[in-house]
Structures are given as structure tokens and as C-alpha cells.
């Protein structure tokens, strides 16, 4: 995720420059044919272009808002994961009744399972090897169990549930307190489901196609509406107006998928490291990892 504004022409044009080059070449061709070959039929009423540009602005505004809603929902879900991870360990420290050393072992085990779950969820959403970093917090038997499952984050969450169930059956967690812990596990499961829904729900392709089609029509007739009144200036004006529309569409495109491991991605790796640091500090672990720092204004 970008955390620092660094102006760069290449960053602005990346992803849309081929379309802009085509628009510029097309506007140049229209001017050449209109001015030097008297193809005056290429002139187009500016009023129609104005109406089409207004309609296109509304379409792009709706598309950008919809894409941002997806991105912001994903960020809110990961904020809930951070909070519930801290809550889970804090509840475990308060609710488990056992001798001090045994209690510390149970809480430490739970904290490591939760850290592993966060890393596994992050990796699965980005389609990366799921157990990277997560395997550092799992025992060998747990690692074998999770690796055999299709949904590894769900398997690790199941290990957490089994852990609490065993403690409850052993009388080390009272029934009412066990229910509170179960609610926290449920919220984590809901957060996982929300992330999977955002990841697996494709932005409506028919709407994206329609927006692209309208942009194509608009850029096709734009030089025709300008060439008669402003002449050769229609070329840079067409480039500028097209750039604005193309760039807004590009913003919507890169924001509609917040789990693609790109610079506009939700910083899940950094959030997982924050959770890891917080939970390890809570259990008094001797080794605490360093925070993940941004590189070139981007934090992942």
C-alpha cells in the first residue's frame, strides 16, 4: 500500500500509456485529414461530446466508488482481525484456570496458532505458498494436519477451536467464558469469509465492458468535435482529456482487487507482523521480530 506521495510521470502513465499513444495518433490523423485533405465530414457537434462526457463521468464516478468500497471493506476486515487477535489472547490469559506454568504454555500455544492463522490467511488471499511464516508457529503435528487440508487457514482456526474445547472439557475454562471465546473465534471465521468473498467475487465484467466501450466511443469522437474550432490544439487537448478518463478508470481497476500483492494492496504482511509482535509481547516471548518498514513509499 502506498503510504507516501511520490510524484512520477511513469507511475501516472503506467498501464494506460498504450491507449494514450493510440488516442494521440488518432487525433493527429483526424487533424491531418480535416486540415490538409478537406475531410470536413469529420467535424462532429461539440454538444453531443459534452453530453457523452457527462454520462461517462457519472459512470466512472460510480465505478470508482464501487472499487473503493471493496478496498475499504477489505481494510476494515483486517482491522477487525488485528483487534480480535489481541482480544483472543487477552481472553485466554484471563479465562484459563491452571497453574501458572501450565497456563503460560496454553496461552503461548494459542498465541502462536493465532499468528500462524493470520499469516496463512494473508498468503492464501495473495495466492502465495500458504504456510510461509505460518509454519514457524506450528508444531509438526499441526503442520501435517494443516498441510493436508484444502483450506489451510480454516484448518488452523479449527485447531484453535479444538484447543479451547479440550481446555473446556478439562474444566480449565468455565462454560460462560468458553462461550465468549467461541464468539471471538466466530468473528475471526466471519472475517476470513469476508476476505474470501471479496477475493473470489469478480467485479461485474459487463459493467466494466460497458464503461470501456463508452470511453472508446468518447475518445473516437472527441478529436472530431474539437478540430474545427481549435485546429491542431485538438491533439494535446484530446490527449489530456483522454488521460483523465483513462486514469480514473485505471484507479478503479487497481483498487477493485485489494488482495493481489500489488502496491495498492491491503498491507497484510505488515498487519500480520504487527499482530505477531503484539501477541508475542503479550505472552512475554524472548524474541520479538522487527516491524516491517516501507520500501520506496510502499508497505506490503
PDB file of C-alpha atoms in Angstrom:
ATOM      1  CA  UNK A   1       0.000   0.000   0.000  1.00  0.00           C
ATOM      2  CA  UNK A   2       1.298   3.457  -0.894  1.00  0.00           C
ATOM      3  CA  UNK A   3       1.927   5.465   2.278  1.00  0.00           C
ATOM      4  CA  UNK A   4       3.857   8.361   0.715  1.00  0.00           C
ATOM      5  CA  UNK A   5       3.009  10.519  -2.246  1.00  0.00           C
ATOM      6  CA  UNK A   6       5.890  10.370  -4.702  1.00  0.00           C
ATOM      7  CA  UNK A   7       5.201  12.169  -7.974  1.00  0.00           C
ATOM      8  CA  UNK A   8       6.248  10.203 -11.023  1.00  0.00           C
ATOM      9  CA  UNK A   9       5.140  10.664 -14.612  1.00  0.00           C
ATOM     10  CA  UNK A  10       5.842   6.980 -15.281  1.00  0.00           C
ATOM     11  CA  UNK A  11       3.712   5.942 -12.300  1.00  0.00           C
ATOM     12  CA  UNK A  12       0.854   8.062 -13.634  1.00  0.00           C
ATOM     13  CA  UNK A  13       1.126   6.695 -17.163  1.00  0.00           C
ATOM     14  CA  UNK A  14       1.916   3.082 -16.317  1.00  0.00           C
ATOM     15  CA  UNK A  15      -0.864   0.830 -17.541  1.00  0.00           C
ATOM     16  CA  UNK A  16      -2.570   3.441 -19.739  1.00  0.00           C
ATOM     17  CA  UNK A  17       0.186   4.810 -21.969  1.00  0.00           C
ATOM     18  CA  UNK A  18      -0.517   2.443 -24.907  1.00  0.00           C
ATOM     19  CA  UNK A  19      -4.116   3.680 -25.070  1.00  0.00           C
ATOM     20  CA  UNK A  20      -2.940   7.297 -24.799  1.00  0.00           C
ATOM     21  CA  UNK A  21      -0.483   6.810 -27.657  1.00  0.00           C
ATOM     22  CA  UNK A  22      -3.265   5.398 -29.833  1.00  0.00           C
ATOM     23  CA  UNK A  23      -5.541   8.332 -28.949  1.00  0.00           C
ATOM     24  CA  UNK A  24      -2.791  10.845 -29.762  1.00  0.00           C
ATOM     25  CA  UNK A  25      -2.023   9.178 -33.102  1.00  0.00           C
ATOM     26  CA  UNK A  26      -5.726   9.060 -33.931  1.00  0.00           C
ATOM     27  CA  UNK A  27      -6.230  12.751 -33.042  1.00  0.00           C
ATOM     28  CA  UNK A  28      -3.238  13.637 -35.220  1.00  0.00           C
ATOM     29  CA  UNK A  29      -4.753  11.667 -38.118  1.00  0.00           C
ATOM     30  CA  UNK A  30      -8.105  13.424 -37.737  1.00  0.00           C
ATOM     31  CA  UNK A  31      -6.410  16.837 -37.769  1.00  0.00           C
ATOM     32  CA  UNK A  32      -4.324  15.924 -40.810  1.00  0.00           C
ATOM     33  CA  UNK A  33      -7.287  14.651 -42.836  1.00  0.00           C
ATOM     34  CA  UNK A  34      -9.516  17.565 -41.821  1.00  0.00           C
ATOM     35  CA  UNK A  35      -6.937  20.302 -42.476  1.00  0.00           C
ATOM     36  CA  UNK A  36      -4.980  19.017 -45.471  1.00  0.00           C
ATOM     37  CA  UNK A  37      -7.476  16.774 -47.298  1.00  0.00           C
ATOM     38  CA  UNK A  38     -10.643  18.758 -46.567  1.00  0.00           C
ATOM     39  CA  UNK A  39     -12.441  15.844 -44.927  1.00  0.00           C
ATOM     40  CA  UNK A  40     -14.880  18.209 -43.285  1.00  0.00           C
ATOM     41  CA  UNK A  41     -17.355  15.431 -42.595  1.00  0.00           C
ATOM     42  CA  UNK A  42     -15.059  14.508 -39.702  1.00  0.00           C
ATOM     43  CA  UNK A  43     -16.352  17.523 -37.810  1.00  0.00           C
ATOM     44  CA  UNK A  44     -18.694  16.496 -35.003  1.00  0.00           C
ATOM     45  CA  UNK A  45     -21.119  18.629 -32.893  1.00  0.00           C
ATOM     46  CA  UNK A  46     -19.439  19.551 -29.627  1.00  0.00           C
ATOM     47  CA  UNK A  47     -22.783  19.397 -27.785  1.00  0.00           C
ATOM     48  CA  UNK A  48     -23.011  15.635 -28.290  1.00  0.00           C
ATOM     49  CA  UNK A  49     -19.474  15.184 -26.979  1.00  0.00           C
ATOM     50  CA  UNK A  50     -20.400  17.254 -23.928  1.00  0.00           C
ATOM     51  CA  UNK A  51     -23.419  15.059 -23.176  1.00  0.00           C
ATOM     52  CA  UNK A  52     -21.428  11.856 -23.672  1.00  0.00           C
ATOM     53  CA  UNK A  53     -18.584  13.175 -21.495  1.00  0.00           C
ATOM     54  CA  UNK A  54     -21.027  13.976 -18.693  1.00  0.00           C
ATOM     55  CA  UNK A  55     -22.550  10.494 -18.865  1.00  0.00           C
ATOM     56  CA  UNK A  56     -19.083   8.939 -18.882  1.00  0.00           C
ATOM     57  CA  UNK A  57     -18.094  10.969 -15.821  1.00  0.00           C
ATOM     58  CA  UNK A  58     -21.089   9.606 -13.917  1.00  0.00           C
ATOM     59  CA  UNK A  59     -20.269   6.041 -14.945  1.00  0.00           C
ATOM     60  CA  UNK A  60     -16.630   6.401 -13.909  1.00  0.00           C
ATOM     61  CA  UNK A  61     -17.630   8.000 -10.614  1.00  0.00           C
ATOM     62  CA  UNK A  62     -19.882   5.061  -9.771  1.00  0.00           C
ATOM     63  CA  UNK A  63     -17.217   2.554 -10.824  1.00  0.00           C
ATOM     64  CA  UNK A  64     -14.505   4.249  -8.776  1.00  0.00           C
ATOM     65  CA  UNK A  65     -16.743   4.427  -5.699  1.00  0.00           C
ATOM     66  CA  UNK A  66     -17.630   0.745  -6.049  1.00  0.00           C
ATOM     67  CA  UNK A  67     -13.957  -0.224  -6.349  1.00  0.00           C
ATOM     68  CA  UNK A  68     -13.020   1.904  -3.338  1.00  0.00           C
ATOM     69  CA  UNK A  69     -15.820   0.313  -1.302  1.00  0.00           C
ATOM     70  CA  UNK A  70     -14.282  -3.109  -1.959  1.00  0.00           C
ATOM     71  CA  UNK A  71     -10.828  -1.851  -0.943  1.00  0.00           C
ATOM     72  CA  UNK A  72     -12.085  -0.105   2.180  1.00  0.00           C
ATOM     73  CA  UNK A  73     -14.175  -3.101   3.264  1.00  0.00           C
ATOM     74  CA  UNK A  74     -11.072  -5.286   2.975  1.00  0.00           C
ATOM     75  CA  UNK A  75      -9.105  -2.830   5.104  1.00  0.00           C
ATOM     76  CA  UNK A  76     -11.834  -2.739   7.755  1.00  0.00           C
ATOM     77  CA  UNK A  77     -11.945  -6.536   7.878  1.00  0.00           C
ATOM     78  CA  UNK A  78      -8.206  -6.695   8.534  1.00  0.00           C
ATOM     79  CA  UNK A  79      -8.601  -4.060  11.224  1.00  0.00           C
ATOM     80  CA  UNK A  80     -11.125  -6.379  12.873  1.00  0.00           C
ATOM     81  CA  UNK A  81      -8.666  -9.265  12.591  1.00  0.00           C
ATOM     82  CA  UNK A  82      -5.991  -7.218  14.386  1.00  0.00           C
ATOM     83  CA  UNK A  83      -8.394  -6.346  17.204  1.00  0.00           C
ATOM     84  CA  UNK A  84      -9.840  -9.846  17.585  1.00  0.00           C
ATOM     85  CA  UNK A  85      -6.366 -11.408  17.603  1.00  0.00           C
ATOM     86  CA  UNK A  86      -5.389  -9.263  20.573  1.00  0.00           C
ATOM     87  CA  UNK A  87      -8.743  -9.957  22.234  1.00  0.00           C
ATOM     88  CA  UNK A  88      -8.357 -13.719  21.801  1.00  0.00           C
ATOM     89  CA  UNK A  89      -5.011 -13.849  23.607  1.00  0.00           C
ATOM     90  CA  UNK A  90      -6.145 -11.401  26.279  1.00  0.00           C
ATOM     91  CA  UNK A  91      -9.236 -13.530  26.942  1.00  0.00           C
ATOM     92  CA  UNK A  92      -7.098 -16.654  27.079  1.00  0.00           C
ATOM     93  CA  UNK A  93      -4.818 -15.090  29.664  1.00  0.00           C
ATOM     94  CA  UNK A  94      -7.838 -14.199  31.825  1.00  0.00           C
ATOM     95  CA  UNK A  95     -10.167 -17.168  31.283  1.00  0.00           C
ATOM     96  CA  UNK A  96      -7.868 -20.194  31.549  1.00  0.00           C
ATOM     97  CA  UNK A  97      -7.640 -21.564  35.093  1.00  0.00           C
ATOM     98  CA  UNK A  98      -4.484 -23.590  35.639  1.00  0.00           C
ATOM     99  CA  UNK A  99      -1.160 -23.430  37.493  1.00  0.00           C
ATOM    100  CA  UNK A 100       0.959 -20.541  36.293  1.00  0.00           C
ATOM    101  CA  UNK A 101       3.446 -22.506  34.209  1.00  0.00           C
ATOM    102  CA  UNK A 102       0.781 -24.675  32.584  1.00  0.00           C
ATOM    103  CA  UNK A 103      -1.391 -21.634  31.886  1.00  0.00           C
ATOM    104  CA  UNK A 104       1.514 -19.830  30.229  1.00  0.00           C
ATOM    105  CA  UNK A 105       2.099 -22.842  27.981  1.00  0.00           C
ATOM    106  CA  UNK A 106      -1.559 -22.926  26.918  1.00  0.00           C
ATOM    107  CA  UNK A 107      -1.661 -19.184  26.227  1.00  0.00           C
ATOM    108  CA  UNK A 108       1.613 -19.327  24.305  1.00  0.00           C
ATOM    109  CA  UNK A 109       0.302 -22.180  22.178  1.00  0.00           C
ATOM    110  CA  UNK A 110      -2.890 -20.246  21.418  1.00  0.00           C
ATOM    111  CA  UNK A 111      -0.945 -17.092  20.527  1.00  0.00           C
ATOM    112  CA  UNK A 112       1.277 -18.990  18.083  1.00  0.00           C
ATOM    113  CA  UNK A 113      -1.750 -20.649  16.484  1.00  0.00           C
ATOM    114  CA  UNK A 114      -3.373 -17.253  16.006  1.00  0.00           C
ATOM    115  CA  UNK A 115      -0.220 -15.780  14.461  1.00  0.00           C
ATOM    116  CA  UNK A 116       0.005 -18.770  12.119  1.00  0.00           C
ATOM    117  CA  UNK A 117      -3.642 -18.270  11.124  1.00  0.00           C
ATOM    118  CA  UNK A 118      -3.060 -14.617  10.230  1.00  0.00           C
ATOM    119  CA  UNK A 119      -0.054 -15.384   8.027  1.00  0.00           C
ATOM    120  CA  UNK A 120      -1.836 -18.320   6.383  1.00  0.00           C
ATOM    121  CA  UNK A 121      -4.882 -16.205   5.587  1.00  0.00           C
ATOM    122  CA  UNK A 122      -2.742 -13.429   4.128  1.00  0.00           C
ATOM    123  CA  UNK A 123      -0.779 -15.843   1.934  1.00  0.00           C
ATOM    124  CA  UNK A 124      -3.875 -17.690   0.733  1.00  0.00           C
ATOM    125  CA  UNK A 125      -5.547 -14.428  -0.332  1.00  0.00           C
ATOM    126  CA  UNK A 126      -2.460 -13.494  -2.333  1.00  0.00           C
ATOM    127  CA  UNK A 127      -2.177 -16.973  -3.870  1.00  0.00           C
ATOM    128  CA  UNK A 128       1.282 -17.433  -2.344  1.00  0.00           C
ATOM    129  CA  UNK A 129       2.625 -20.524  -0.519  1.00  0.00           C
ATOM    130  CA  UNK A 130       0.182 -20.556   2.378  1.00  0.00           C
ATOM    131  CA  UNK A 131       2.438 -21.797   5.158  1.00  0.00           C
ATOM    132  CA  UNK A 132       5.261 -19.277   4.676  1.00  0.00           C
ATOM    133  CA  UNK A 133       5.889 -17.691   8.109  1.00  0.00           C
ATOM    134  CA  UNK A 134       2.908 -19.646   9.456  1.00  0.00           C
ATOM    135  CA  UNK A 135       4.969 -22.826   9.703  1.00  0.00           C
ATOM    136  CA  UNK A 136       7.285 -21.085  12.194  1.00  0.00           C
ATOM    137  CA  UNK A 137       4.434 -21.007  14.717  1.00  0.00           C
ATOM    138  CA  UNK A 138       3.036 -24.526  14.272  1.00  0.00           C
ATOM    139  CA  UNK A 139       4.103 -27.778  15.841  1.00  0.00           C
ATOM    140  CA  UNK A 140       4.999 -30.641  13.498  1.00  0.00           C
ATOM    141  CA  UNK A 141       1.697 -32.472  14.034  1.00  0.00           C
ATOM    142  CA  UNK A 142      -0.260 -29.268  13.464  1.00  0.00           C
ATOM    143  CA  UNK A 143       1.750 -28.536  10.355  1.00  0.00           C
ATOM    144  CA  UNK A 144       0.967 -32.002   8.968  1.00  0.00           C
ATOM    145  CA  UNK A 145      -2.726 -31.568   9.767  1.00  0.00           C
ATOM    146  CA  UNK A 146      -2.977 -28.120   8.163  1.00  0.00           C
ATOM    147  CA  UNK A 147      -0.976 -29.112   5.080  1.00  0.00           C
ATOM    148  CA  UNK A 148      -3.408 -31.941   4.346  1.00  0.00           C
ATOM    149  CA  UNK A 149      -6.377 -29.551   4.222  1.00  0.00           C
ATOM    150  CA  UNK A 150      -7.622 -27.651   1.191  1.00  0.00           C
ATOM    151  CA  UNK A 151      -8.355 -24.510   3.224  1.00  0.00           C
ATOM    152  CA  UNK A 152      -5.315 -24.157   5.477  1.00  0.00           C
ATOM    153  CA  UNK A 153      -6.455 -21.008   7.360  1.00  0.00           C
ATOM    154  CA  UNK A 154      -9.716 -22.753   8.208  1.00  0.00           C
ATOM    155  CA  UNK A 155      -7.761 -25.801   9.418  1.00  0.00           C
ATOM    156  CA  UNK A 156      -5.645 -23.652  11.750  1.00  0.00           C
ATOM    157  CA  UNK A 157      -8.779 -21.981  13.084  1.00  0.00           C
ATOM    158  CA  UNK A 158     -10.152 -25.449  13.714  1.00  0.00           C
ATOM    159  CA  UNK A 159      -7.023 -26.263  15.730  1.00  0.00           C
ATOM    160  CA  UNK A 160      -7.761 -23.217  17.882  1.00  0.00           C
ATOM    161  CA  UNK A 161     -11.327 -24.375  18.423  1.00  0.00           C
ATOM    162  CA  UNK A 162     -10.143 -27.870  19.372  1.00  0.00           C
ATOM    163  CA  UNK A 163      -7.665 -26.354  21.821  1.00  0.00           C
ATOM    164  CA  UNK A 164     -10.385 -24.409  23.604  1.00  0.00           C
ATOM    165  CA  UNK A 165     -12.756 -27.381  23.550  1.00  0.00           C
ATOM    166  CA  UNK A 166     -10.146 -29.584  25.224  1.00  0.00           C
ATOM    167  CA  UNK A 167      -9.491 -26.960  27.897  1.00  0.00           C
ATOM    168  CA  UNK A 168     -13.229 -26.624  28.497  1.00  0.00           C
ATOM    169  CA  UNK A 169     -13.696 -30.376  28.837  1.00  0.00           C
ATOM    170  CA  UNK A 170     -10.787 -30.485  31.291  1.00  0.00           C
ATOM    171  CA  UNK A 171     -12.555 -27.859  33.426  1.00  0.00           C
ATOM    172  CA  UNK A 172      -9.882 -25.212  32.833  1.00  0.00           C
ATOM    173  CA  UNK A 173     -12.338 -22.815  31.162  1.00  0.00           C
ATOM    174  CA  UNK A 174     -15.781 -22.163  32.604  1.00  0.00           C
ATOM    175  CA  UNK A 175     -18.752 -22.617  30.290  1.00  0.00           C
ATOM    176  CA  UNK A 176     -19.747 -18.944  30.190  1.00  0.00           C
ATOM    177  CA  UNK A 177     -16.170 -17.873  29.487  1.00  0.00           C
ATOM    178  CA  UNK A 178     -15.862 -20.590  26.875  1.00  0.00           C
ATOM    179  CA  UNK A 179     -18.864 -19.091  25.091  1.00  0.00           C
ATOM    180  CA  UNK A 180     -17.116 -15.705  24.986  1.00  0.00           C
ATOM    181  CA  UNK A 181     -14.047 -17.316  23.451  1.00  0.00           C
ATOM    182  CA  UNK A 182     -16.241 -19.120  20.948  1.00  0.00           C
ATOM    183  CA  UNK A 183     -17.739 -15.784  19.884  1.00  0.00           C
ATOM    184  CA  UNK A 184     -14.255 -14.416  19.237  1.00  0.00           C
ATOM    185  CA  UNK A 185     -13.425 -17.467  17.123  1.00  0.00           C
ATOM    186  CA  UNK A 186     -16.680 -16.928  15.257  1.00  0.00           C
ATOM    187  CA  UNK A 187     -15.760 -13.314  14.481  1.00  0.00           C
ATOM    188  CA  UNK A 188     -12.397 -14.470  13.128  1.00  0.00           C
ATOM    189  CA  UNK A 189     -14.164 -17.025  10.956  1.00  0.00           C
ATOM    190  CA  UNK A 190     -16.554 -14.335   9.708  1.00  0.00           C
ATOM    191  CA  UNK A 191     -13.604 -12.091   8.850  1.00  0.00           C
ATOM    192  CA  UNK A 192     -11.990 -14.921   6.895  1.00  0.00           C
ATOM    193  CA  UNK A 193     -15.236 -15.463   4.995  1.00  0.00           C
ATOM    194  CA  UNK A 194     -15.497 -11.755   4.156  1.00  0.00           C
ATOM    195  CA  UNK A 195     -11.951 -11.744   2.771  1.00  0.00           C
ATOM    196  CA  UNK A 196     -12.671 -14.829   0.684  1.00  0.00           C
ATOM    197  CA  UNK A 197     -15.865 -13.243  -0.618  1.00  0.00           C
ATOM    198  CA  UNK A 198     -14.008 -10.100  -1.736  1.00  0.00           C
ATOM    199  CA  UNK A 199     -11.234 -12.195  -3.280  1.00  0.00           C
ATOM    200  CA  UNK A 200     -13.498 -14.614  -5.143  1.00  0.00           C
ATOM    201  CA  UNK A 201     -16.238 -12.209  -6.250  1.00  0.00           C
ATOM    202  CA  UNK A 202     -15.309 -10.810  -9.651  1.00  0.00           C
ATOM    203  CA  UNK A 203     -16.208  -7.195 -10.297  1.00  0.00           C
ATOM    204  CA  UNK A 204     -19.143  -7.286 -12.794  1.00  0.00           C
ATOM    205  CA  UNK A 205     -17.469  -7.787 -16.146  1.00  0.00           C
ATOM    206  CA  UNK A 206     -20.443  -6.499 -18.125  1.00  0.00           C
ATOM    207  CA  UNK A 207     -20.272  -3.169 -16.312  1.00  0.00           C
ATOM    208  CA  UNK A 208     -16.520  -2.887 -16.870  1.00  0.00           C
ATOM    209  CA  UNK A 209     -17.017  -3.704 -20.561  1.00  0.00           C
ATOM    210  CA  UNK A 210     -19.714  -1.049 -20.885  1.00  0.00           C
ATOM    211  CA  UNK A 211     -17.501   1.610 -19.288  1.00  0.00           C
ATOM    212  CA  UNK A 212     -14.620   0.666 -21.612  1.00  0.00           C
ATOM    213  CA  UNK A 213     -16.974   0.822 -24.613  1.00  0.00           C
ATOM    214  CA  UNK A 214     -18.219   4.308 -23.678  1.00  0.00           C
ATOM    215  CA  UNK A 215     -14.632   5.510 -23.190  1.00  0.00           C
ATOM    216  CA  UNK A 216     -13.768   4.116 -26.628  1.00  0.00           C
ATOM    217  CA  UNK A 217     -16.695   5.940 -28.281  1.00  0.00           C
ATOM    218  CA  UNK A 218     -15.879   9.158 -26.440  1.00  0.00           C
ATOM    219  CA  UNK A 219     -12.207   9.159 -27.445  1.00  0.00           C
ATOM    220  CA  UNK A 220     -13.244   8.293 -31.010  1.00  0.00           C
ATOM    221  CA  UNK A 221     -15.409  11.381 -31.491  1.00  0.00           C
ATOM    222  CA  UNK A 222     -13.527  13.776 -29.192  1.00  0.00           C
ATOM    223  CA  UNK A 223     -10.962  14.991 -31.798  1.00  0.00           C
ATOM    224  CA  UNK A 224     -13.783  15.392 -34.317  1.00  0.00           C
ATOM    225  CA  UNK A 225     -15.594  17.780 -32.010  1.00  0.00           C
ATOM    226  CA  UNK A 226     -12.503  19.895 -31.364  1.00  0.00           C
ATOM    227  CA  UNK A 227     -10.610  20.007 -34.645  1.00  0.00           C
ATOM    228  CA  UNK A 228     -12.829  22.580 -36.384  1.00  0.00           C
ATOM    229  CA  UNK A 229     -12.806  25.089 -33.539  1.00  0.00           C
ATOM    230  CA  UNK A 230      -9.236  24.848 -32.208  1.00  0.00           C
ATOM    231  CA  UNK A 231      -7.305  23.173 -35.026  1.00  0.00           C
ATOM    232  CA  UNK A 232      -4.029  21.471 -34.146  1.00  0.00           C
ATOM    233  CA  UNK A 233      -4.584  22.219 -30.435  1.00  0.00           C
ATOM    234  CA  UNK A 234      -7.162  19.431 -30.567  1.00  0.00           C
ATOM    235  CA  UNK A 235      -4.291  16.926 -30.422  1.00  0.00           C
ATOM    236  CA  UNK A 236      -2.906  17.820 -26.948  1.00  0.00           C
ATOM    237  CA  UNK A 237      -6.417  18.568 -25.658  1.00  0.00           C
ATOM    238  CA  UNK A 238      -7.585  15.113 -26.757  1.00  0.00           C
ATOM    239  CA  UNK A 239      -4.555  13.598 -25.066  1.00  0.00           C
ATOM    240  CA  UNK A 240      -5.238  15.468 -21.799  1.00  0.00           C
ATOM    241  CA  UNK A 241      -8.952  14.715 -21.610  1.00  0.00           C
ATOM    242  CA  UNK A 242      -8.400  11.071 -22.534  1.00  0.00           C
ATOM    243  CA  UNK A 243      -5.664  10.817 -19.918  1.00  0.00           C
ATOM    244  CA  UNK A 244      -8.084  11.966 -17.203  1.00  0.00           C
ATOM    245  CA  UNK A 245     -10.731   9.403 -18.130  1.00  0.00           C
ATOM    246  CA  UNK A 246      -8.250   6.567 -18.661  1.00  0.00           C
ATOM    247  CA  UNK A 247      -6.507   7.283 -15.369  1.00  0.00           C
ATOM    248  CA  UNK A 248      -9.727   7.338 -13.344  1.00  0.00           C
ATOM    249  CA  UNK A 249     -10.656   4.001 -14.896  1.00  0.00           C
ATOM    250  CA  UNK A 250      -7.168   2.664 -14.104  1.00  0.00           C
ATOM    251  CA  UNK A 251      -7.523   3.739 -10.470  1.00  0.00           C
ATOM    252  CA  UNK A 252     -10.809   1.834 -10.211  1.00  0.00           C
ATOM    253  CA  UNK A 253      -9.264  -1.226 -11.845  1.00  0.00           C
ATOM    254  CA  UNK A 254      -6.313  -1.496  -9.459  1.00  0.00           C
ATOM    255  CA  UNK A 255      -8.420  -0.805  -6.362  1.00  0.00           C
ATOM    256  CA  UNK A 256     -11.173  -3.312  -7.080  1.00  0.00           C
ATOM    257  CA  UNK A 257      -8.866  -6.225  -6.184  1.00  0.00           C
ATOM    258  CA  UNK A 258      -7.251  -5.452  -2.801  1.00  0.00           C
ATOM    259  CA  UNK A 259      -5.547  -8.849  -2.374  1.00  0.00           C
ATOM    260  CA  UNK A 260      -3.329  -9.016  -5.475  1.00  0.00           C
ATOM    261  CA  UNK A 261       0.071  -8.369  -3.852  1.00  0.00           C
ATOM    262  CA  UNK A 262       0.498  -5.028  -5.606  1.00  0.00           C
ATOM    263  CA  UNK A 263       1.476  -1.579  -4.332  1.00  0.00           C
ATOM    264  CA  UNK A 264      -2.208  -0.692  -3.799  1.00  0.00           C
ATOM    265  CA  UNK A 265      -2.841  -3.928  -1.911  1.00  0.00           C
ATOM    266  CA  UNK A 266      -4.022  -4.082   1.684  1.00  0.00           C
ATOM    267  CA  UNK A 267      -0.738  -4.249   3.698  1.00  0.00           C
ATOM    268  CA  UNK A 268      -1.490  -7.697   5.080  1.00  0.00           C
ATOM    269  CA  UNK A 269       2.139  -8.710   5.626  1.00  0.00           C
ATOM    270  CA  UNK A 270       2.724  -5.628   7.745  1.00  0.00           C
ATOM    271  CA  UNK A 271      -0.534  -6.189   9.643  1.00  0.00           C
ATOM    272  CA  UNK A 272       0.400  -9.821  10.298  1.00  0.00           C
ATOM    273  CA  UNK A 273       3.784  -8.716  11.611  1.00  0.00           C
ATOM    274  CA  UNK A 274       2.047  -6.182  13.875  1.00  0.00           C
ATOM    275  CA  UNK A 275      -0.195  -8.942  15.220  1.00  0.00           C
ATOM    276  CA  UNK A 276       2.838 -11.192  15.708  1.00  0.00           C
ATOM    277  CA  UNK A 277       4.713  -8.510  17.650  1.00  0.00           C
ATOM    278  CA  UNK A 278       1.708  -7.659  19.821  1.00  0.00           C
ATOM    279  CA  UNK A 279       0.875 -11.245  20.712  1.00  0.00           C
ATOM    280  CA  UNK A 280       4.459 -12.245  21.406  1.00  0.00           C
ATOM    281  CA  UNK A 281       4.847  -9.242  23.682  1.00  0.00           C
ATOM    282  CA  UNK A 282       1.662 -10.215  25.499  1.00  0.00           C
ATOM    283  CA  UNK A 283       2.966 -13.693  26.262  1.00  0.00           C
ATOM    284  CA  UNK A 284       6.440 -12.441  27.154  1.00  0.00           C
ATOM    285  CA  UNK A 285       8.289 -14.144  24.316  1.00  0.00           C
ATOM    286  CA  UNK A 286      12.077 -13.667  24.429  1.00  0.00           C
ATOM    287  CA  UNK A 287      12.458 -12.882  20.710  1.00  0.00           C
ATOM    288  CA  UNK A 288      10.313 -10.209  19.095  1.00  0.00           C
ATOM    289  CA  UNK A 289      10.627  -9.645  15.324  1.00  0.00           C
ATOM    290  CA  UNK A 290      11.215  -6.205  13.851  1.00  0.00           C
ATOM    291  CA  UNK A 291       8.446  -4.167  12.300  1.00  0.00           C
ATOM    292  CA  UNK A 292       8.145  -4.223   8.533  1.00  0.00           C
ATOM    293  CA  UNK A 293       9.243  -0.851   7.169  1.00  0.00           C
ATOM    294  CA  UNK A 294       8.072   0.705   3.900  1.00  0.00           C
ATOM    295  CA  UNK A 295      10.293   0.446   0.851  1.00  0.00           C
ATOM    296  CA  UNK A 296      10.177   3.310  -1.654  1.00  0.00           C
ATOM    297  CA  UNK A 297       6.973   4.589  -0.102  1.00  0.00           C
ATOM    298  CA  UNK A 298       5.210   1.211  -0.287  1.00  0.00           C
ATOM    299  CA  UNK A 299       4.436  -1.154   2.590  1.00  0.00           C
ATOM    300  CA  UNK A 300       3.165  -4.664   1.944  1.00  0.00           C
TER     301      UNK A 300
END
